[in-house]
Coordinates of C-alpha atoms and ligand atoms in Angstrom, one line a residue:
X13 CA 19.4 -6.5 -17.0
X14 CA 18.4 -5.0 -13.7
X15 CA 20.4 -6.0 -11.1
X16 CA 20.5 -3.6 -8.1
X17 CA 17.0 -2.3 -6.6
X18 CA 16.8 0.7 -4.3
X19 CA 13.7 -0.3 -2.3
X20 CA 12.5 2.3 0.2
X21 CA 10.0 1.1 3.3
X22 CA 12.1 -2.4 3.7
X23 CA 11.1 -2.0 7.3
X24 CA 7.3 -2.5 6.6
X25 CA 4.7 -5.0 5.6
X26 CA 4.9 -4.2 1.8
X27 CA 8.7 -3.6 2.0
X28 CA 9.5 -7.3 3.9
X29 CA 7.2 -9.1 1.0
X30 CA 8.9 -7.2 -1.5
X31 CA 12.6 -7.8 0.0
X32 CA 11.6 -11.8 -0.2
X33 CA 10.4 -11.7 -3.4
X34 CA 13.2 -9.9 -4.8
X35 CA 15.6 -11.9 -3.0
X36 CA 14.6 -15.2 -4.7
X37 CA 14.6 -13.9 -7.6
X38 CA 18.2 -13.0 -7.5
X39 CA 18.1 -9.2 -7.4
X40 CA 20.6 -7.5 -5.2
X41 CA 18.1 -5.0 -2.7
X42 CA 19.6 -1.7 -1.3
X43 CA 17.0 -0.9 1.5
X44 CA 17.4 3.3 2.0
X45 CA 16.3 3.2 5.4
X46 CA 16.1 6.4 8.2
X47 CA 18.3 6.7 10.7
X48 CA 15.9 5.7 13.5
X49 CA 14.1 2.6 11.4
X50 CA 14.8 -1.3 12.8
X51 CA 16.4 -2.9 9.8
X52 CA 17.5 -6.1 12.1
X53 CA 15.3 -8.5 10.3
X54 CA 15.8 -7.3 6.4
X55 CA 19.5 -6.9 7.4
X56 CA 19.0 -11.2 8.0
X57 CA 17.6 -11.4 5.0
X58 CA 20.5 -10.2 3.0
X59 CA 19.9 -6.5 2.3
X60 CA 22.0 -3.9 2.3
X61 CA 21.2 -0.8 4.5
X62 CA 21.7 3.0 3.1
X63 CA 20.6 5.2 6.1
X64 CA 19.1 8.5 3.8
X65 CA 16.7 10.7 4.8
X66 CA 13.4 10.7 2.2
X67 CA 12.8 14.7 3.0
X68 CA 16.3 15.5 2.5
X69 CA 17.3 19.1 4.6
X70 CA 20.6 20.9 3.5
X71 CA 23.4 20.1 1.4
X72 CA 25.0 16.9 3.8
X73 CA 21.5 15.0 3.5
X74 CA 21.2 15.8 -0.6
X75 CA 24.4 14.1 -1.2
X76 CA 23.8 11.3 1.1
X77 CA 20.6 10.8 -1.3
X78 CA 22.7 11.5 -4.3
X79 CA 24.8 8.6 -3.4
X80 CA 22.7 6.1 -2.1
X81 CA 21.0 6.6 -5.8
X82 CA 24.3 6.7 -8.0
X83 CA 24.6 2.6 -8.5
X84 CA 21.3 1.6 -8.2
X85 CA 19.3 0.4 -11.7
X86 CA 16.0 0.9 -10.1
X87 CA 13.8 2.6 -7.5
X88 CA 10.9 1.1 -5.6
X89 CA 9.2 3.8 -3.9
X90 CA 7.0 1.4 -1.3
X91 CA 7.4 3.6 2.0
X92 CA 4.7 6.1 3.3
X93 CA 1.5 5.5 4.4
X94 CA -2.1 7.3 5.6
X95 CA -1.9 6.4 9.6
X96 CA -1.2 10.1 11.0
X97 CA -3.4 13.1 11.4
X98 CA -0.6 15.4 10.9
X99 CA -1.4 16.5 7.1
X100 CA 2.1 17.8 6.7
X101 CA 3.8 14.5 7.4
X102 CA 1.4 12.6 5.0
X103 CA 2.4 14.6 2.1
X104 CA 6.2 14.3 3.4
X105 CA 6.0 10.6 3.2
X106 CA 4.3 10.3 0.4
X107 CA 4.6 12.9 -1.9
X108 CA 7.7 14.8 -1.3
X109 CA 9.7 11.5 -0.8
X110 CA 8.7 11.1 -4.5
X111 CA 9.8 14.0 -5.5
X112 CA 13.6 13.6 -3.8
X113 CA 13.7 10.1 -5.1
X114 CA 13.0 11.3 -8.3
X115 CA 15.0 14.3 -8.4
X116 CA 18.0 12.4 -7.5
X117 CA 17.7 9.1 -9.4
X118 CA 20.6 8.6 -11.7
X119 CA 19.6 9.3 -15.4
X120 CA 20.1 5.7 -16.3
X121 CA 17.5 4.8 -14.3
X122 CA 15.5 1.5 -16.1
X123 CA 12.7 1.6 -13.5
X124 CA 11.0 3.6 -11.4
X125 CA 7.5 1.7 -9.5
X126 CA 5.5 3.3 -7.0
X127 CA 3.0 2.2 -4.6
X128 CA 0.4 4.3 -4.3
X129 CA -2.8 3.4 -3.4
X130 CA -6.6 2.7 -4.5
X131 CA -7.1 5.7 -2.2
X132 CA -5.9 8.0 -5.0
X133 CA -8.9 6.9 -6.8
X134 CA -11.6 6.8 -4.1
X135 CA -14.2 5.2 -3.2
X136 CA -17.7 5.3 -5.5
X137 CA -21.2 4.6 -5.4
X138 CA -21.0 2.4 -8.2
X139 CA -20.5 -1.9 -7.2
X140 CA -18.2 -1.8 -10.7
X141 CA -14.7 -2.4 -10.0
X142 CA -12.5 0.7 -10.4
X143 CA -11.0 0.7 -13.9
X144 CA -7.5 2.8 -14.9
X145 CA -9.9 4.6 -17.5
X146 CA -12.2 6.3 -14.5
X147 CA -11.9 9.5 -13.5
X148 CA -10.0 10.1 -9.9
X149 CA -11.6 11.8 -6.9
X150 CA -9.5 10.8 -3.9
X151 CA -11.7 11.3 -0.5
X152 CA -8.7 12.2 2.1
X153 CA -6.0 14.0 2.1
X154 CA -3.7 10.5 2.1
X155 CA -5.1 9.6 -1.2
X156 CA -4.3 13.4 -2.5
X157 CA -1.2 12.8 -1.6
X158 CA -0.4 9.6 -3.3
X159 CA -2.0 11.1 -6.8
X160 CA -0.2 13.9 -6.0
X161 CA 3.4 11.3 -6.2
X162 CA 1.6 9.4 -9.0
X163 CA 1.7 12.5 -11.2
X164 CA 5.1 13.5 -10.4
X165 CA 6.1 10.0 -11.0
X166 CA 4.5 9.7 -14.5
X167 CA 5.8 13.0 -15.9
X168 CA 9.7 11.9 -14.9
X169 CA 11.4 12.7 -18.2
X170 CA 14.0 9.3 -17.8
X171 CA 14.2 7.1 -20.3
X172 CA 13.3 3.9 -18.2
X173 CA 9.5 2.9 -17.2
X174 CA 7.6 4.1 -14.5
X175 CA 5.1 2.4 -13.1
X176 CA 2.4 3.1 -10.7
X177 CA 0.8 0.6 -8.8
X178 CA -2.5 1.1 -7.2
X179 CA -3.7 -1.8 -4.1
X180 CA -6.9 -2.1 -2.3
X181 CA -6.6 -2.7 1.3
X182 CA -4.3 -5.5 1.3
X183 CA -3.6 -8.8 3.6
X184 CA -1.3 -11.6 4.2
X185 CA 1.3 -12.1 7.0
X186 CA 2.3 -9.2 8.8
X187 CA -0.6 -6.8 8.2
X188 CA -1.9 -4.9 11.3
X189 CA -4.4 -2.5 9.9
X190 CA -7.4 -6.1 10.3
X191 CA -7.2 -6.4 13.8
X192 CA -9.2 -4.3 15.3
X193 CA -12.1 -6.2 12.9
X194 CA -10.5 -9.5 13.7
X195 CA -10.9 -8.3 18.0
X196 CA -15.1 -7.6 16.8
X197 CA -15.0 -10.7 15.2
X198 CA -14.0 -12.9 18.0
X199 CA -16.6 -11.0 20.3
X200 CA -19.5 -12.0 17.6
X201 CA -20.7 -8.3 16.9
X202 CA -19.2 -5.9 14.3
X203 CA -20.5 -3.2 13.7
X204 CA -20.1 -1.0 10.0
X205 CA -21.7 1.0 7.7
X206 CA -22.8 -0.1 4.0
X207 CA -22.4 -4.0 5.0
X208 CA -23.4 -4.9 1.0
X209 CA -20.5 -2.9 0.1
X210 CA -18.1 -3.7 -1.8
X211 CA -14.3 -3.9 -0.9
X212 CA -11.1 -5.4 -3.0
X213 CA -8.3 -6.9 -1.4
X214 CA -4.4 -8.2 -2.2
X215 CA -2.2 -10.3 -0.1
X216 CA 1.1 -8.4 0.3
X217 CA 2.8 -11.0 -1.3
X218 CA 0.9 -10.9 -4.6
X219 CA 1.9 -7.2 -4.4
X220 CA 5.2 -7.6 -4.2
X221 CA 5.1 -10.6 -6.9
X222 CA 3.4 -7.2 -9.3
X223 CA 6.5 -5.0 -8.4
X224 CA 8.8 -8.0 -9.8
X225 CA 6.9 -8.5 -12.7
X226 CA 7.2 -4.6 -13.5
X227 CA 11.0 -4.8 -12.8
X228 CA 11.6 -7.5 -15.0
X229 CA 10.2 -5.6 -17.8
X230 CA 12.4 -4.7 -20.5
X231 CA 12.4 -1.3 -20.0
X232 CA 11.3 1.2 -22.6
X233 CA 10.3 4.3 -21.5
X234 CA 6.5 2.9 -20.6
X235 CA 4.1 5.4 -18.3
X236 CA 1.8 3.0 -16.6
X237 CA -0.6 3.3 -13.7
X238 CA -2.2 -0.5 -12.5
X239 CA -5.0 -1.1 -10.2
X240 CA -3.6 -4.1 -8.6
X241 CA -5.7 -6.8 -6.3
X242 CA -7.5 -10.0 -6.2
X243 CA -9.8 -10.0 -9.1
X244 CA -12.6 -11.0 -7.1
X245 CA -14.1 -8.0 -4.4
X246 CA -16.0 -9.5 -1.7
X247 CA -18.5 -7.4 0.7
X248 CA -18.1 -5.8 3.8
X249 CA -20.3 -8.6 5.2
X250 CA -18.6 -11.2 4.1
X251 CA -15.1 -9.5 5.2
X252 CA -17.0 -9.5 8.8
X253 CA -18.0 -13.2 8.4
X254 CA -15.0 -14.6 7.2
X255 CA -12.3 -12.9 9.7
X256 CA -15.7 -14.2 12.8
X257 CA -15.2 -17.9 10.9
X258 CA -11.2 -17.4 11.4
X259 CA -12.0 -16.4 15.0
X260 CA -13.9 -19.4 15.6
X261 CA -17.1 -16.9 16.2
X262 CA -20.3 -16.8 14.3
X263 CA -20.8 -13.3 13.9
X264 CA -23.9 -10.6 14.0
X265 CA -23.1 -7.5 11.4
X266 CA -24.9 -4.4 13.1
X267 CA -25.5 -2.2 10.7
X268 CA -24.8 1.6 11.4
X269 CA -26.1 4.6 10.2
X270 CA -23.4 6.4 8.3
X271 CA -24.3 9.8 10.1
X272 CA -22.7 8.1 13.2
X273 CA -19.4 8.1 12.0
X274 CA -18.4 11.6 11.9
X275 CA -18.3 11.6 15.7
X276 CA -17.2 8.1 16.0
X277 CA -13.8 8.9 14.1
X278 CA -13.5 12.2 15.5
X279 CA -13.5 10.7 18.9
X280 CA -11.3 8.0 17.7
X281 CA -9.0 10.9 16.6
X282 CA -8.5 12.6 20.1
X283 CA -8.4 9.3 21.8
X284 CA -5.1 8.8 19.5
X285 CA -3.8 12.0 19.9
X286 CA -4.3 11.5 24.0
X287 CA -2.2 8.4 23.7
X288 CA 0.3 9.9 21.5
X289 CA -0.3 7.2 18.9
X290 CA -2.0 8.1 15.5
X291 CA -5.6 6.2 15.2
X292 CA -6.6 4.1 12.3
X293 CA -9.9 5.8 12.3
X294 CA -9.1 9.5 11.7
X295 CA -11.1 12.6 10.4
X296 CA -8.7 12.5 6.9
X297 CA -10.0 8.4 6.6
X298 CA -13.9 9.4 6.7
X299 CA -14.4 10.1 3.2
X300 CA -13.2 7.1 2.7
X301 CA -15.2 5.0 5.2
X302 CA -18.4 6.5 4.0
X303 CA -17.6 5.5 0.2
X304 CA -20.2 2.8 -0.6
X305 CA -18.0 0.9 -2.7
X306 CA -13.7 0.3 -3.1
X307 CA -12.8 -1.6 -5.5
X308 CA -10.9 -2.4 -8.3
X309 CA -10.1 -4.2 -11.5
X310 CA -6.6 -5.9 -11.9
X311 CA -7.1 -7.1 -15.8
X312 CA -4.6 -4.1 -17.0
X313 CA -2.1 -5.2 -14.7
X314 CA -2.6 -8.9 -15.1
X315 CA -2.0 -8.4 -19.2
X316 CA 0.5 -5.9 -19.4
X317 CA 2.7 -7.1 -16.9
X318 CA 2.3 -10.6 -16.9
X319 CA 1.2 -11.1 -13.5
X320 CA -1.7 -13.1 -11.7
X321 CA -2.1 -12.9 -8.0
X322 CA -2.2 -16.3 -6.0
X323 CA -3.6 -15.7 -2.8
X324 CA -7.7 -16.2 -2.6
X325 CA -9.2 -13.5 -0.1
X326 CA -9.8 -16.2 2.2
X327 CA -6.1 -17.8 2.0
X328 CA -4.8 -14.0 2.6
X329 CA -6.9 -13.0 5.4
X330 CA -5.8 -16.7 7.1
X331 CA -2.6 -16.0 6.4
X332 CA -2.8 -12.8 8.6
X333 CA -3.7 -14.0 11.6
X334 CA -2.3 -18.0 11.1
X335 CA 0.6 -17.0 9.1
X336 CA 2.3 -20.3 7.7
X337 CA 5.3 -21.4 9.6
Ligands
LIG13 N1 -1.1 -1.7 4.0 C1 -2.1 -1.4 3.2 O1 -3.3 -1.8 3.4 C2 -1.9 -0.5 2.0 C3 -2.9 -0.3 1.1 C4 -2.6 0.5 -0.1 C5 -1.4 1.1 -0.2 N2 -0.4 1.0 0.8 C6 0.8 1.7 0.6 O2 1.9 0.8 0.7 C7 3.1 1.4 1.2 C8 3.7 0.5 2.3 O3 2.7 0.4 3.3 P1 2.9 -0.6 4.5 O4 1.6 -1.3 4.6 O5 4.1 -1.4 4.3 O6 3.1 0.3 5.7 P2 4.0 0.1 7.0 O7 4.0 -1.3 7.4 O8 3.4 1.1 8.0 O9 5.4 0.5 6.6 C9 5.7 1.8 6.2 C10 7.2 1.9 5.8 O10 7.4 3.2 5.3 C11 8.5 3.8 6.0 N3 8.3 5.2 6.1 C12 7.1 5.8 6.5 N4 7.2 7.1 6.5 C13 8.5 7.4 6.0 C14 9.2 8.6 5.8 N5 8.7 9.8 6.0 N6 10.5 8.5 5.4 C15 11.0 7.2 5.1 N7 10.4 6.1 5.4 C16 9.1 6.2 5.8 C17 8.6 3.0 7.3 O11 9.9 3.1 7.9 P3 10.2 3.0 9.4 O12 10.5 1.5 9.7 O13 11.3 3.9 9.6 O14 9.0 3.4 10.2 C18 8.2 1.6 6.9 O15 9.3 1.0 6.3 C19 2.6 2.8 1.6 O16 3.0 3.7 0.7 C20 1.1 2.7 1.8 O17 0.5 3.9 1.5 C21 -0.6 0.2 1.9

């Protein structure tokens, strides 16, 4: 039985959901945090804190990884991210800290799950839902990246599972990365491009409920990559004129030519780089933000693992910004 989870990015919005969800169910969680990240609240919580390096430098920081791993009976890889311009740091977050954590996982390792990201699939011009079956071509360099950990994941030679998670955009409280919409919202006029689009979403909590469901597999050497969100995409639009309904605000979509985004993110870019703070909207995020379509079909997840997510789109994106007490 597993028992003791090494859970990487404990200080973020997946990481918190995934700390509460593991707590109740019993598991002990060994947060490997860096040496700079806040780990007051998780700490509350009841986690235990490894300070490790993901990008380990020199013998000293290979050991510290070494042994941070040595006890542990499973590995959830849920830090990294896409908000940086800085192309080397994306694929040190996301790619290289896959390859350490594999490297030095202890050969009796029963899982291994990563969260990657519906960005290593991209975005299409088709309104169907993303299926494991398609064929991946990932718009930015993030979503490179993340395939780029996925495949390194799936070809680990250990004897326990791996398994690859893939969200949408996701929601629920403690996500960020909606207000911005949620500020255009409450002023009545937001402005995007392909409005009919179509976008999935997954509370953070349903996530972390799919990383719990993988771990309490009986492992058994599986390979399994999951596209994993609310089974039901919703449109731009109605992303617009829910979050305008949450502001209290009935809202006018403007819809923009896609040809005015190049500049709008490149501008966005510099603004970030002026303020020393990396922008949401970024030259590597465009390919993305042009896709017509991003979504995804959870079915493969929901059978295999056992798992059906609980939050609506509407409850999540409420949740956001009204979190319950
Ligand atoms: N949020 C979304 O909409 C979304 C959608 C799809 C996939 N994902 C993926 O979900 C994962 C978690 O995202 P999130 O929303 O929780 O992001 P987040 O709130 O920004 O948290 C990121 C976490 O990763 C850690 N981290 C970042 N870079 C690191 C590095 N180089 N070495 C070690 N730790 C590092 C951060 O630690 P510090 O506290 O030290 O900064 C933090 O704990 C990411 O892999 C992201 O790509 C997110």
């Amino acid at each position: 039985m597993t028992k003791r989870i090494a859970l990487t990015g404990a200080t973020g919005f997946v990481g918190g959901h995934v700390v509460d969800a593991l707590m109740q169910r019993g598991f002990e969680v060994v947060a490997l945090a860096r040496a700079t990240s806040n780990t007051q609240t998780i700490e509350k919580k009841g986690a235990k804190v490894r300070r490790v390096s993901l990008n380990p430098q020199g013998e000293i920081q290979f050991s510290e990884l070494r042994a941070a791993l040595a006890d542990v009976n499973a590995i959830v890889h849920a830090a990294g991210g896409g908000i940086t311009t800085d192309k080397r740091s994306l694929y040190a977050a996301n790619t290289d800290s896959t390859a350490a954590l594999l490297h030095f996982a202890p050969p009796s390792l029963d899982h291994f799950v990563l969260v990657s990201s519906l960005a290593a699939r991209g975005p299409s011009d088709s309104p169907q839902p993303a299926k494991e079956s398609g064929v991946d071509k990932p718009a930015s360099a993030y979503g490179r990246s993340k395939l780029a950990a996925e495949s390194l994941a799936l070809a680990h030679p250990s004897e326990g599972d791996v398994v690859v998670l893939r969200p949408p955009a996701l929601m629920g409280p403690g996500e960020y990365r909606l207000n911005s919409l949620y500020k255009a919202a409450g002023r009545g006029f937001v402005p995007m491009v392909h409005s009919e689009g179509t976008m999935s979403f997954l509370d953070g909590r349903d996530l972390a409920t799919a990383i719990c469901a993988a771990l309490q597999r009986e492992p058994a050497g599986r390979r399994d990559r999951f596209f994993v969100a609310h089974p039901k995409p919703i449109t731009r639009r109605h992303l617009a004129e829910e979050l305008g309904r949450l502001a209290g605000r009935k809202i006018r979509v403007v819809e923009l030519p896609p040809a005015l985004l190049p500049p709008v993110f490149t501008l966005a870019e510099l603004a970030g780089r002026l303020r020393g703070k990396a922008s949401q909207m970024s030259r590597d995020k465009l390919g993305d933000a042009l896709g017509r379509h991003q979504s995804c079909d959870p079915r493969l997840a929901m059978r295999h693992l056992g798992w059906e997510p609980k939050y609506t789109v509407e409850q999540g994106l409420r949740d956001t910004f009204y979190p319950p007490a």
